[in-house]
Structures are given as C-alpha cells and as structure tokens.
C-alpha positions as a printed NumPy array, in Angstrom:
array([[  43.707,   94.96 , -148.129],
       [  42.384,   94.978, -144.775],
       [  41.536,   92.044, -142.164],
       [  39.779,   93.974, -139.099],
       [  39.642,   92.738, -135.399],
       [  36.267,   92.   , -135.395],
       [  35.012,   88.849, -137.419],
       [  31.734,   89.195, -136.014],
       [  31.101,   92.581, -137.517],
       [  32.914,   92.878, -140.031],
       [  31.045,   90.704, -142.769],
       [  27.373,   91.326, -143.576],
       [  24.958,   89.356, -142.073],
       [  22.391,   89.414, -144.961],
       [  25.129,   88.384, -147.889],
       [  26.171,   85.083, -148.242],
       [  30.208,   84.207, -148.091],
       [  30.453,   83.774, -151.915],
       [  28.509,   86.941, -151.85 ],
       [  31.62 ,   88.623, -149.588],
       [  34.302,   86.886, -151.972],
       [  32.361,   87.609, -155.436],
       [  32.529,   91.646, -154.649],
       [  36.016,   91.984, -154.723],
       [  36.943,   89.643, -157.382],
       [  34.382,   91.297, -159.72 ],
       [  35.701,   94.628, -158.755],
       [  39.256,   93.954, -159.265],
       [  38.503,   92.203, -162.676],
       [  39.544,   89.099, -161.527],
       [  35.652,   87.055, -162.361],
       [  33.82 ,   87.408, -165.544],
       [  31.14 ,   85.416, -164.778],
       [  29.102,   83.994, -161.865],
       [  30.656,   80.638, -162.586],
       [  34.333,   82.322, -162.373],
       [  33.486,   83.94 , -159.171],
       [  31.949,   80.637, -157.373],
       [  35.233,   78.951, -158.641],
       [  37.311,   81.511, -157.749],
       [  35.923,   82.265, -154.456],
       [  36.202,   78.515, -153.416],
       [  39.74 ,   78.331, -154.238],
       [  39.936,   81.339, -151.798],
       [  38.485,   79.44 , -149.213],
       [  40.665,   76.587, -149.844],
       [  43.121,   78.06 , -149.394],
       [  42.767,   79.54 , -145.849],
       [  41.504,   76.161, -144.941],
       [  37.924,   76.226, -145.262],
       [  37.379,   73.11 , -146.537],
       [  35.672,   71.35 , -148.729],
       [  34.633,   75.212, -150.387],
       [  31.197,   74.338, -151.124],
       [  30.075,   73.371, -147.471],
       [  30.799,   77.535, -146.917],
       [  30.18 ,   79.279, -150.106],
       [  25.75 ,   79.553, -149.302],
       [  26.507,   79.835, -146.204],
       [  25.671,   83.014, -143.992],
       [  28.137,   84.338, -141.201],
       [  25.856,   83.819, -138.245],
       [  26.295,   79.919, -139.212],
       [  29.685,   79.749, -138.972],
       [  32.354,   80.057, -135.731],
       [  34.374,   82.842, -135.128],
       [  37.514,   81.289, -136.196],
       [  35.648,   80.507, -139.846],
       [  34.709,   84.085, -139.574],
       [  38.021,   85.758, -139.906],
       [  39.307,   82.745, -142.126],
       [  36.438,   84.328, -144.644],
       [  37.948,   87.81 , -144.059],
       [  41.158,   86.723, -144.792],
       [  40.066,   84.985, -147.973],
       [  37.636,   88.191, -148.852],
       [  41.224,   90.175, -147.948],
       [  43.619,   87.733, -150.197],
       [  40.85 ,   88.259, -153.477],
       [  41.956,   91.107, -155.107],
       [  45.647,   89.089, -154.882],
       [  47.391,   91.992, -152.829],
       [  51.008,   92.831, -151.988],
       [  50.215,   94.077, -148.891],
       [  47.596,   92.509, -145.93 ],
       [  46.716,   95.084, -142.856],
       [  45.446,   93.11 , -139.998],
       [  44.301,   94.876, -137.511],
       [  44.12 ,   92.872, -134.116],
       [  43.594,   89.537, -136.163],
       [  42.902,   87.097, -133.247],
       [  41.724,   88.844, -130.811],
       [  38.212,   88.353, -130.587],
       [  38.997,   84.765, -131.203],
       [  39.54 ,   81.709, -128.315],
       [  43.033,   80.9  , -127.794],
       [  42.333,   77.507, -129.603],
       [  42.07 ,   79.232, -132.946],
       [  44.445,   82.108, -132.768],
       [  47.304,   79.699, -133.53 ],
       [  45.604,   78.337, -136.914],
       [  44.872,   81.968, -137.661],
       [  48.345,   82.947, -137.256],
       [  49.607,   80.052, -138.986],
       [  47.896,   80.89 , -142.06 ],
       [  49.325,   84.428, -142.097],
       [  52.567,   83.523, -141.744],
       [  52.243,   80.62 , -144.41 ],
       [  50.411,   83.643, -146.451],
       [  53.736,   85.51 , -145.771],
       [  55.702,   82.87 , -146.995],
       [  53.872,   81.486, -150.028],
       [  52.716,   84.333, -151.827],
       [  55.813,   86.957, -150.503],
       [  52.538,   89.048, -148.583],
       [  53.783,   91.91 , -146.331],
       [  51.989,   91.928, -143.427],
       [  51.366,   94.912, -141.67 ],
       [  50.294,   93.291, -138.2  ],
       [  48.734,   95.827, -135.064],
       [  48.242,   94.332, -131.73 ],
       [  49.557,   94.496, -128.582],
       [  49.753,   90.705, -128.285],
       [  54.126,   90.722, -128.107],
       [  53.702,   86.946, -128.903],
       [  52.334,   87.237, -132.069],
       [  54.44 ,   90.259, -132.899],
       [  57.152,   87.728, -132.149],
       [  55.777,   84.959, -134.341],
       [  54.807,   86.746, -137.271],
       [  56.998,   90.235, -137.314],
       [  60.28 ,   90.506, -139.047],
       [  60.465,   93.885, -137.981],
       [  58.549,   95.828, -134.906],
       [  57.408,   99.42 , -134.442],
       [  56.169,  100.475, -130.418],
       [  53.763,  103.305, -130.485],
       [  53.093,  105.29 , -127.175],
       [  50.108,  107.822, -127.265],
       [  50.075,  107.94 , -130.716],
       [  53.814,  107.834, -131.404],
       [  56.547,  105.653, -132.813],
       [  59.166,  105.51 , -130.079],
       [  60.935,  102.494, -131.416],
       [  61.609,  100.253, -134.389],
       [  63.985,   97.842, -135.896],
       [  64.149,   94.065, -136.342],
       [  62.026,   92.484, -134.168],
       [  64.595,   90.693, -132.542],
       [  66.243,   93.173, -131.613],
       [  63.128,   95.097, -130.327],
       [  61.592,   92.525, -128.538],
       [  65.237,   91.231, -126.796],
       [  66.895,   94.666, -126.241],
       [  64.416,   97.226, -126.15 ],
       [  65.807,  100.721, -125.432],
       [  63.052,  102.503, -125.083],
       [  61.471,  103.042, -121.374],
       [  58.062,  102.47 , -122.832],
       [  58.994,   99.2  , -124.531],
       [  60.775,   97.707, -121.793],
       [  57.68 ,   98.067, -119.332],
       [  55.763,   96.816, -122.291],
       [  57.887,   93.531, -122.209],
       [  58.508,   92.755, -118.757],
       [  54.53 ,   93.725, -118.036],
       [  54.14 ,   90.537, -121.112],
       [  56.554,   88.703, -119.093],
       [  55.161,   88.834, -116.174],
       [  51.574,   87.119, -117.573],
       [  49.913,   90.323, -118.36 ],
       [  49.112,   89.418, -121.778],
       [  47.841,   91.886, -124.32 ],
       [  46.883,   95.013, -122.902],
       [  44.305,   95.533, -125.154],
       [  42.064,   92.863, -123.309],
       [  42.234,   95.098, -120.115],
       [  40.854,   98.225, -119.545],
       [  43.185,  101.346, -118.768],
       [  45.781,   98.579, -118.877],
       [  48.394,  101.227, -120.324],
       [  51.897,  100.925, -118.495],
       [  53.428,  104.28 , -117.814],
       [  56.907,  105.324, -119.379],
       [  60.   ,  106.03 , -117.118]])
C-alpha cells in the first residue's frame, strides 16, 4: 500500500475520512456492513493517533491539519492490513513539528505489526531513523546499498559521500531545493 508525499492532495476533498477508510476495507473484504466499516475505520484511526475516532470519522480533509492529513493516509494505507507500506516522501510537505510524530508512528508500525517499509526521500535523517537497510540512486540508478549503517557511515560511492557531507554540512534534503543535485566525482 502506498502513503504519497502529498497529504494535501492525495485524499478527496468531497469524501469524508470514514469515506477514505470504508473503500479499502470493503474492497479487501475486511467490512460487511456500514457498522463494521465505521468500527473498523475508527480503530484505524486509533491507531495512528487520531484520537478519540469519532471527532475525525465525518470529518472532511480541508478541516483537518496537515499532520492529521497524512495520519489519515497512513490509516487509509494500514486498512487492507498489508505486509508491505511504500511511503513516498512521507513528511515532507509537513512542518518540522510533526515529521517526528509521523515518523514515530512508522517505525512503531514497523515494529508492532512486522510492516516493511519501503521509505523514498532524500531526507538522510529519516533514512537513518527508520531504514535498516539503504539504497542511493543517482539519475535513475542504484549505485549503492547495504545496511544502513554501513551506507550512511562508510559510503563508497562518490555520489553518496557528497550526498552525506552536503547533509552534514546543513543542506538538508535536497528535494526542498531546486537543482539542488550534487555532482559525482
């Protein structure tokens, strides 16, 4: 299941967030009944801290805060019960106040319920929170992967290395600058 970048855009406006959680748990089998999918969908939002359920469940995305936002996606994400989460650039549209919470949860996620994660970004600090292992892509291709440790304390790779000192430096992602690419050696 997929969590994408945006939480702005990526939940309908017009639909209501039990309306986002019902879909898939209908789909997938997992609610019977409008009653199964309210309870389920609660205990979805529960569970990624959206609490109490039933202050969120009528509500519509433009009332809630971007942080809330991708806590829905996550939950929408988590409803079919999947081995395997993508999350595409998870927190960063989001203030640096909630990325932590929002990483927190994924990694509890991780934990919990044994979910691979298969995190993109180009924020190294998250890589280094959440990863247990780390792949570096350069126009398009892998040029290095292992442990994450090892990656992101002994990179071998010229492309990697510029990539960590440039995050060392106070660079930050280099997503959040334009034609921010560092060059390989």
């Amino acid at each position: 299941q997929m969590v994408f970048q945006d939480p702005f855009g990526s939940l309908n406006p017009v639909h209501t967030v039990l309306h986002h959680l019902a879909r898939p748990l209908r789909r997938h089998g997992l609610a019977r009944s409008d009653a199964e999918a309210r309870s389920r969908a609660a205990a979805l939002l529960e569970r990624v801290g959206l609490s109490p359920a039933a202050d969120y469940l009528d509500a519509y995305p433009s009332a809630l805060s971007g942080g809330q936002r991708q806590r829905v996606a996550i939950a929408r994400a988590l409803a079919p019960e999947p081995d395997v989460l993508i999350a595409d650039e998870p927190t960063s549209m989001l203030d640096v106040s909630l990325r932590t919470g929002v990483l927190n949860l994924l990694a509890e996620l991780q934990r919990e319920r044994g979910l691979a994660i298969l995190l993109i970004t180009h924020d190294l600090a998250s890589a280094r929170y959440l990863a247990n292992r780390v792949a570096v892509l350069y126009r398009g291709e892998i040029v290095e992967q292992g442990p994450a440790e090892q990656i992101l304390h002994t990179p071998e790779h010229p492309y990697t290395q510029t990539l960590l000192a440039a995050a060392r430096r106070g660079a930050g992602s280099f997503g959040a600058r334009a034609g921010a690419e560092p060059e390989a050696s």
